[in-house]
PDB file of C-alpha atoms in Angstrom:
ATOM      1  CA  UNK Z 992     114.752  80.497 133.196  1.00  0.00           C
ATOM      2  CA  UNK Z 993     114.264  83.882 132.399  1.00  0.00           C
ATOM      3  CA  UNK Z 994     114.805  85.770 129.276  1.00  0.00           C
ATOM      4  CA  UNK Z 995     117.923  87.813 131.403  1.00  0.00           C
ATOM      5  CA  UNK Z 996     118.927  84.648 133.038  1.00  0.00           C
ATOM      6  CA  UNK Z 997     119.374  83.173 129.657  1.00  0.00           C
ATOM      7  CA  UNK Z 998     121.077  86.321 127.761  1.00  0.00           C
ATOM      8  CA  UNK Z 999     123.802  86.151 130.898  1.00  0.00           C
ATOM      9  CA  UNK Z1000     124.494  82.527 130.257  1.00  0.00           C
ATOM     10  CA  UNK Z1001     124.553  82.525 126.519  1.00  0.00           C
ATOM     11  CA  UNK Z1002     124.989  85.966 125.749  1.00  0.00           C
ATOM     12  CA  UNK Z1003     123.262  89.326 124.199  1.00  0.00           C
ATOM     13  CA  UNK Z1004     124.007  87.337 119.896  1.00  0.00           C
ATOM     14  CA  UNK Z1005     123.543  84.431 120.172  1.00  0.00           C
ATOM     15  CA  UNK Z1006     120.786  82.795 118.139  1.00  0.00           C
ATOM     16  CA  UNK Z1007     117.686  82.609 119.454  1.00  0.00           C
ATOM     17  CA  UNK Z1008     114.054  80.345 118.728  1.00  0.00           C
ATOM     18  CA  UNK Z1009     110.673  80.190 118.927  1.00  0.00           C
ATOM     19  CA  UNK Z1010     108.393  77.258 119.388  1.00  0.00           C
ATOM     20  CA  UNK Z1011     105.756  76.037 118.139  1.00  0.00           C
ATOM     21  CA  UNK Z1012     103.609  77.714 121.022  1.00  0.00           C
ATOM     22  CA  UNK Z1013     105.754  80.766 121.111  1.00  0.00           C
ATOM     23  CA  UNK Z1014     108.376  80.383 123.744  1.00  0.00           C
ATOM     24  CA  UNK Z1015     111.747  81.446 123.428  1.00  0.00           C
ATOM     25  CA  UNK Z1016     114.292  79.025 123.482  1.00  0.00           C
ATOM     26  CA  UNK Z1017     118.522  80.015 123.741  1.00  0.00           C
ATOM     27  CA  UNK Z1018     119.873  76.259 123.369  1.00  0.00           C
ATOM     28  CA  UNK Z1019     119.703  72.065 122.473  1.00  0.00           C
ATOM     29  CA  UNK Z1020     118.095  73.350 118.815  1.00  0.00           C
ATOM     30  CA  UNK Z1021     120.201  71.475 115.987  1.00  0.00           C
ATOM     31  CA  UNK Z1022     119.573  72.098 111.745  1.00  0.00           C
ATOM     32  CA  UNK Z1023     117.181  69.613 110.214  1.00  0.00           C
ATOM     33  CA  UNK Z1024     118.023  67.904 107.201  1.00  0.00           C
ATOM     34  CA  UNK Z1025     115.667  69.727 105.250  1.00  0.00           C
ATOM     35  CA  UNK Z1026     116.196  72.970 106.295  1.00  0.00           C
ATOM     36  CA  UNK Z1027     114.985  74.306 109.405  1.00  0.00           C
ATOM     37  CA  UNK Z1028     115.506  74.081 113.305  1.00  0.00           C
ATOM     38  CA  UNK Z1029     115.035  70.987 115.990  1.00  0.00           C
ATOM     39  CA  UNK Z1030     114.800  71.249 119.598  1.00  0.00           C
ATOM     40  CA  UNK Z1031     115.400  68.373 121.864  1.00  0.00           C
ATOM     41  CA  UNK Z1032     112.432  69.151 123.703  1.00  0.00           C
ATOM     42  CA  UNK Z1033     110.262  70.721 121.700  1.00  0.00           C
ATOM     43  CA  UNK Z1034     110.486  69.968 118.477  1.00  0.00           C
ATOM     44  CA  UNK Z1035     110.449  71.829 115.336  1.00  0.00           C
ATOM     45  CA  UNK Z1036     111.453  75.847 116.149  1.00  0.00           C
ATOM     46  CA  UNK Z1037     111.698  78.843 114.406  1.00  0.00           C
ATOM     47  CA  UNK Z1038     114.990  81.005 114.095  1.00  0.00           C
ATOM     48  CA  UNK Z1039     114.271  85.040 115.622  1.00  0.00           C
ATOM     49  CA  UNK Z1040     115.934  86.906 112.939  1.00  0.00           C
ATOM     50  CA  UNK Z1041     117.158  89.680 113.354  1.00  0.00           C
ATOM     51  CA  UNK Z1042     115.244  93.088 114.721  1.00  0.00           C
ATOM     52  CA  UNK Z1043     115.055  95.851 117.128  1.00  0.00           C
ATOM     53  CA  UNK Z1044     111.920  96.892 119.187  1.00  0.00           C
ATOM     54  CA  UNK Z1045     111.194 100.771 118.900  1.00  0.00           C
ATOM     55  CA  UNK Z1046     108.259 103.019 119.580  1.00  0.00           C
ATOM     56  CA  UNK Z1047     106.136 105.976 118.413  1.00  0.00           C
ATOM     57  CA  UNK Z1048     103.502 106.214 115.899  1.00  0.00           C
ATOM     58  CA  UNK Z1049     103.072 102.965 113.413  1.00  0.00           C
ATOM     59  CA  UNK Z1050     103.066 103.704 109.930  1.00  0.00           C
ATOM     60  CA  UNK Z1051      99.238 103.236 108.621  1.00  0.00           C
ATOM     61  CA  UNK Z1052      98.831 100.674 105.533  1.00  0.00           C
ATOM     62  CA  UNK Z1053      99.211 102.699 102.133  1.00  0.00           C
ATOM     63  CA  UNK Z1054      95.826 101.768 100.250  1.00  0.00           C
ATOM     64  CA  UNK Z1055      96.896 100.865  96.468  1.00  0.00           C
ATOM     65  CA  UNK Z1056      95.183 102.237  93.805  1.00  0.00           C
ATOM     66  CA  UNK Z1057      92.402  99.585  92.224  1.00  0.00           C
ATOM     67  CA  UNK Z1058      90.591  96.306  92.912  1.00  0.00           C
ATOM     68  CA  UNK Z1059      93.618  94.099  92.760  1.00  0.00           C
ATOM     69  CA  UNK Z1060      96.111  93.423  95.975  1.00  0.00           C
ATOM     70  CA  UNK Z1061      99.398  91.247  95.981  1.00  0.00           C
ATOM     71  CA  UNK Z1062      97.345  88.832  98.241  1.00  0.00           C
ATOM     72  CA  UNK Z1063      95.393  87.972  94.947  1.00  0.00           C
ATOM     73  CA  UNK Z1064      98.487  86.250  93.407  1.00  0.00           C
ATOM     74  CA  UNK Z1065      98.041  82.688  95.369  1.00  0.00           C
ATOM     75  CA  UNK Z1066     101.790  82.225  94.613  1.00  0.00           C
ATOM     76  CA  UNK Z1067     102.317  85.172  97.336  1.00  0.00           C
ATOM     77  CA  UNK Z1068      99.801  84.735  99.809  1.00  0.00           C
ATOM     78  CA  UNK Z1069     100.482  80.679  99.941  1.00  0.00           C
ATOM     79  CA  UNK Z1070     104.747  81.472 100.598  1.00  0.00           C
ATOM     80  CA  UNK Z1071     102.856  83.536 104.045  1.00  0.00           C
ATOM     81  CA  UNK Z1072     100.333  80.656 104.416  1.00  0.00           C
ATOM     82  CA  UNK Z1073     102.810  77.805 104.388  1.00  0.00           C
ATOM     83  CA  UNK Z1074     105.672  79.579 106.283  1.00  0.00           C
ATOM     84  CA  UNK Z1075     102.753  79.531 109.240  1.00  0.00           C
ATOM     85  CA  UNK Z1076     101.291  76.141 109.000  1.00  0.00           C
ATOM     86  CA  UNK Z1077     104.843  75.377 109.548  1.00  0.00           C
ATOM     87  CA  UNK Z1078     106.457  77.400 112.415  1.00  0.00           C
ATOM     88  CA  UNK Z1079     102.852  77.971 114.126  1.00  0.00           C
ATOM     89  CA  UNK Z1080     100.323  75.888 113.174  1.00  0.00           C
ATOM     90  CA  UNK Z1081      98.199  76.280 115.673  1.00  0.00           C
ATOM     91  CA  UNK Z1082      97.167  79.981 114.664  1.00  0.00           C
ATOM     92  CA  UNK Z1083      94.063  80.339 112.305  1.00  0.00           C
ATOM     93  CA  UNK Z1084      94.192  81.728 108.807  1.00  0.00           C
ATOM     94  CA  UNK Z1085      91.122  84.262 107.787  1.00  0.00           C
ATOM     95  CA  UNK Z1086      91.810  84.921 104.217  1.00  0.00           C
ATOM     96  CA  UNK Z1087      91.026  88.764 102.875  1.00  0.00           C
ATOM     97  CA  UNK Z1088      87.529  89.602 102.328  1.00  0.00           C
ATOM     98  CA  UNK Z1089      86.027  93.521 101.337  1.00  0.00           C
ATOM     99  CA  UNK Z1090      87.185  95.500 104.551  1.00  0.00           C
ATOM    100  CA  UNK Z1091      89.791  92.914 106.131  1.00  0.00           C
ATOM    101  CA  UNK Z1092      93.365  92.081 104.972  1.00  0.00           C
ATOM    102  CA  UNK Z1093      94.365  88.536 105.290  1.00  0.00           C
ATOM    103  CA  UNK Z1094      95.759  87.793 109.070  1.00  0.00           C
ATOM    104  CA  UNK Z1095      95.743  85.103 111.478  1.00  0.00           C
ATOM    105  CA  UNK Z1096      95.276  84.704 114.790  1.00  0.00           C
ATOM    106  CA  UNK Z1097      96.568  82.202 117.547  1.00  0.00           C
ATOM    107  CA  UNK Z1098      98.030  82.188 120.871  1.00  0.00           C
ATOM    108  CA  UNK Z1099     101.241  82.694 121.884  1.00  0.00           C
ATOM    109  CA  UNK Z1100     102.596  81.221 125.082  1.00  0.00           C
ATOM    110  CA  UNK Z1101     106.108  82.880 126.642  1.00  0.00           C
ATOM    111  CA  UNK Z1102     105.966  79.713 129.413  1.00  0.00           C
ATOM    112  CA  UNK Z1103     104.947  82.817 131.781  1.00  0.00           C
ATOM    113  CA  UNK Z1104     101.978  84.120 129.939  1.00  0.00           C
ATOM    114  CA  UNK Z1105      99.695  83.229 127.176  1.00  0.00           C
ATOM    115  CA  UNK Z1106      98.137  86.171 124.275  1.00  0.00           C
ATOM    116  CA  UNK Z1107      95.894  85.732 121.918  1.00  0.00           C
ATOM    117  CA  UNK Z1108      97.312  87.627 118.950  1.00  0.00           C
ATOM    118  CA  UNK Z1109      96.164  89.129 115.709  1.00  0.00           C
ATOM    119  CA  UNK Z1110      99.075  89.723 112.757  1.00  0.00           C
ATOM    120  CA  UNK Z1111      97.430  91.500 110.085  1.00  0.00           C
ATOM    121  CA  UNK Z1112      99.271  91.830 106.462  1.00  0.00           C
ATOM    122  CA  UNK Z1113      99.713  95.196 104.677  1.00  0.00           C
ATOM    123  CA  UNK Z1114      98.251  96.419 101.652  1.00  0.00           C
ATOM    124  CA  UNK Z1115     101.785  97.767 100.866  1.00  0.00           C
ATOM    125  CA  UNK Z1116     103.910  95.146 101.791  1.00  0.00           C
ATOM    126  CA  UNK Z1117     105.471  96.549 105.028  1.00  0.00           C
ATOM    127  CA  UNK Z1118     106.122  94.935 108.173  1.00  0.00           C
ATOM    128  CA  UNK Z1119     102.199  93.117 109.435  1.00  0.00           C
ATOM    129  CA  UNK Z1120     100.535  95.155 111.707  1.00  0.00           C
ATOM    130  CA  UNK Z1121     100.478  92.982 115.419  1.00  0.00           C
ATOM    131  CA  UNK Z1122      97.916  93.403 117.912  1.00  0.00           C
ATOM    132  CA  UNK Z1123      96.831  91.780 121.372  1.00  0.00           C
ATOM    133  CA  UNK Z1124      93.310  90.509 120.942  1.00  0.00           C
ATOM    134  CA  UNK Z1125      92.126  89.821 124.577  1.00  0.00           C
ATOM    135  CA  UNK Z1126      91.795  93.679 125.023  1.00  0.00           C
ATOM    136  CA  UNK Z1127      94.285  94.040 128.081  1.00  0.00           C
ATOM    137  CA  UNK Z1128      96.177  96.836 128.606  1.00  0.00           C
ATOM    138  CA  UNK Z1129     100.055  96.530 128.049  1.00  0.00           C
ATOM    139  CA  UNK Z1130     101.756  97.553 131.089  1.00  0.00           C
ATOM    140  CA  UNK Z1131     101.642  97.474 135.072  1.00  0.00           C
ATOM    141  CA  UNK Z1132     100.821  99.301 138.074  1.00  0.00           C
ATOM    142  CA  UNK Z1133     103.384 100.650 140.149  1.00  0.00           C
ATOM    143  CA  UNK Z1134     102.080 101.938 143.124  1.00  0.00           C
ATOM    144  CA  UNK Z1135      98.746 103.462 142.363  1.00  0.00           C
ATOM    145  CA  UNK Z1136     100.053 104.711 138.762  1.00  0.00           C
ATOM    146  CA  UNK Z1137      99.783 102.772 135.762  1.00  0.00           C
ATOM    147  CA  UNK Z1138     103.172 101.938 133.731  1.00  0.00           C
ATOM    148  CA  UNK Z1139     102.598 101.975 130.015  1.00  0.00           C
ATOM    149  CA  UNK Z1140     104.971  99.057 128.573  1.00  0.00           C
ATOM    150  CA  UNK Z1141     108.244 100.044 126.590  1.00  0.00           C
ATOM    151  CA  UNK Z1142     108.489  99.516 122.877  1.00  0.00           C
ATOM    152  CA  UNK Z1143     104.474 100.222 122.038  1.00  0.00           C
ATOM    153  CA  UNK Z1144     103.077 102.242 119.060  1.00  0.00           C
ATOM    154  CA  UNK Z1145     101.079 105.011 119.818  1.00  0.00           C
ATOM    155  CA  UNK Z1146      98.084 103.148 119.479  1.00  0.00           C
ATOM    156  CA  UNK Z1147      99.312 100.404 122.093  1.00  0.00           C
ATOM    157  CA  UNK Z1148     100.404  98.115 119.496  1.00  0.00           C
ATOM    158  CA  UNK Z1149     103.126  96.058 120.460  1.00  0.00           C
ATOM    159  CA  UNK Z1150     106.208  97.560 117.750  1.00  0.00           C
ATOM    160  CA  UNK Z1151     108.531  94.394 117.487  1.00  0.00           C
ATOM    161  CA  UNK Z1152     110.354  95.407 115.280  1.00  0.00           C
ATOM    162  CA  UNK Z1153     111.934  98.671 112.882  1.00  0.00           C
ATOM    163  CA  UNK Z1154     110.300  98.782 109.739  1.00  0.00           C
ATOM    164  CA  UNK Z1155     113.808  98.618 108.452  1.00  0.00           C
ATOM    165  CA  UNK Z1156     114.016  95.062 110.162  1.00  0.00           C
ATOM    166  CA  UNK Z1157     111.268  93.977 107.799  1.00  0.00           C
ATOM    167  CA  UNK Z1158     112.480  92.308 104.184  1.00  0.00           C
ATOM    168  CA  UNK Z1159     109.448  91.487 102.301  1.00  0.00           C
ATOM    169  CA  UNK Z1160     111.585  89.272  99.658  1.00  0.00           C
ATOM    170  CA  UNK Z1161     112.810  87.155 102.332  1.00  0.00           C
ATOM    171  CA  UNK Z1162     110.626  87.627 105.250  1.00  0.00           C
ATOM    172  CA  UNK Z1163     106.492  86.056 105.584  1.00  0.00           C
ATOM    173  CA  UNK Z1164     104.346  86.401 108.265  1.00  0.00           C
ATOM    174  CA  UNK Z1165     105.839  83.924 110.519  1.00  0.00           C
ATOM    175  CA  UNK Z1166     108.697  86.474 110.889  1.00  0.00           C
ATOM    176  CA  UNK Z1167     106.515  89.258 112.106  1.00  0.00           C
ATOM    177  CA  UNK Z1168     104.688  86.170 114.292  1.00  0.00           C
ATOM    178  CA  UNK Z1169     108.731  85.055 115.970  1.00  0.00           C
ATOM    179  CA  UNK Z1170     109.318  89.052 116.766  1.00  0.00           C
ATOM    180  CA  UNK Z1171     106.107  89.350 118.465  1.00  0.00           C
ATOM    181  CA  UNK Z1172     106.935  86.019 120.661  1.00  0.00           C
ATOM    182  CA  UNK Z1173     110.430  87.289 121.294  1.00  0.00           C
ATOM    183  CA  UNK Z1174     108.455  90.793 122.608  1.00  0.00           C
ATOM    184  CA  UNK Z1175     105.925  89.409 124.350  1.00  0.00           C
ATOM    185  CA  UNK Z1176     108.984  87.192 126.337  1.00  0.00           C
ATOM    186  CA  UNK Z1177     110.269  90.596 127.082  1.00  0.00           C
ATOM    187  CA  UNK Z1178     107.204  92.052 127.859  1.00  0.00           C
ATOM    188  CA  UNK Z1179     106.819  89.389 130.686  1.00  0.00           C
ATOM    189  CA  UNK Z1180     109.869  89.671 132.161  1.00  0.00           C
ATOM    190  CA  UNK Z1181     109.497  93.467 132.452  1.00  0.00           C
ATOM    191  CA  UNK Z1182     106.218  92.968 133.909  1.00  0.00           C
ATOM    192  CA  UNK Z1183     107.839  91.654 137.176  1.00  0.00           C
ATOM    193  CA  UNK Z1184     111.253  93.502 137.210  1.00  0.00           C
ATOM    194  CA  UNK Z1185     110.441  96.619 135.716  1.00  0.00           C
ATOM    195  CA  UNK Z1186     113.844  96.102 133.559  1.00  0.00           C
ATOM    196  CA  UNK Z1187     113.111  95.099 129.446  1.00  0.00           C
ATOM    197  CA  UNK Z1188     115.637  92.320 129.239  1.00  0.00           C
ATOM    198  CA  UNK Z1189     116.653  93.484 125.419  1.00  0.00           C
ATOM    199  CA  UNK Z1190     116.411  96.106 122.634  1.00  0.00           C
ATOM    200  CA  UNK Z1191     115.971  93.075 120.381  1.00  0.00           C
ATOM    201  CA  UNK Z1192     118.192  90.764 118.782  1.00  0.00           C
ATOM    202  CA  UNK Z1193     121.584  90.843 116.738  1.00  0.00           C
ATOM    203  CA  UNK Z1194     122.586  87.457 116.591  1.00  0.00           C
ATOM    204  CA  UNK Z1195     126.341  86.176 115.768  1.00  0.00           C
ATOM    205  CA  UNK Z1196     126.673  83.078 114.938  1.00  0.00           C
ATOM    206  CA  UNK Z1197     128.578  80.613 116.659  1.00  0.00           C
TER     207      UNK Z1197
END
């Protein structure tokens, strides 16, 4: 089904998932025991909290002043590292080194489409920096003009979500990781309609 097909059967709130591989998923998830999400078909998914895609320029990383960053404390950096062994373990974890902040990288399969992605964690704490890795353009031709995709920064970034979306108490890098799969779903669909299916998601619960 498509991600429009879906939102007219289930509706614009409801709660939606992420697997594993990055496909969005509307219904049959249950709560685990142990916290968490289980789908009937796939397994153990991740809940989409939460966001709104927007636009224009993205915010550049704020460079603290000396050596030390919060990815030093292994208490911080392991909540990020764990949260993504967990709800995507099949992306690959490249700790920091002199001129890279930590990030991981993986695909991410919408069930009409697969990405290799990069999400990249900030110096200050704000929302992780996601980029396409497999150097295609983000849009379509129509006609014999090129259509830029919706919802991209200015440096064709996909923006999936506001910065005010972004919690850094409560959210890790697998949040950042279920926006991006919940963007590139859109992304897909508008691909082959030309319509973006949805500004994003405001769930209420049912």
């Amino acid at each position: 089904m498509t991600v429009s097909t879906l939102l007219a059967h289930f509706g614009v709130n409801v709660p939606r998932y992420v697997t594993m591989n990055g496909e969005i998923v509307f219904n049959n998830v249950v709560p685990e025991s142990g916290g968490g999400y289980f789908h009937s078909t796939h397994g153990r998914v991740t809940a989409v909290p939460d966001h709104t895609f927007h636009g224009g320029p993205e915010e550049a990383d704020s460079e603290l002043s000396g050596p030390a960053r919060w990815w030093d404390d292994e208490v911080q950096i392991m909540r990020h590292v764990e949260a993504m062994k967990k709800a995507f373990p099949n992306f690959a974890y490249l700790p920091a080194s002199d001129d890279l902040n930590p990030c991981w990288i993986g695909d991410i399969n919408t069930g009409r489409g697969k990405f290799r992605v990069g999400v990249v964690l900030r110096s200050d704490k704000k929302i992780p920096s996601v980029t396409l890795l497999n150097s295609r353009r983000l849009g379509a031709h129509a006609g014999r003009r090129w259509q830029r995709s919706p919802h991209l920064y200015d440096n064709n970034n996909p923006c999936v979500a506001s910065c005010d979306d972004w919690d850094p108490e409560d959210h890790t890098v697998a949040t950042a990781t279920a926006w991006a799969a919940h963007w590139l779903a859109a992304y897909t669909e508008w691909r082959i309609s030309r319509k973006w299916p949805v500004e994003g998601c405001q769930t209420v619960a049912t």
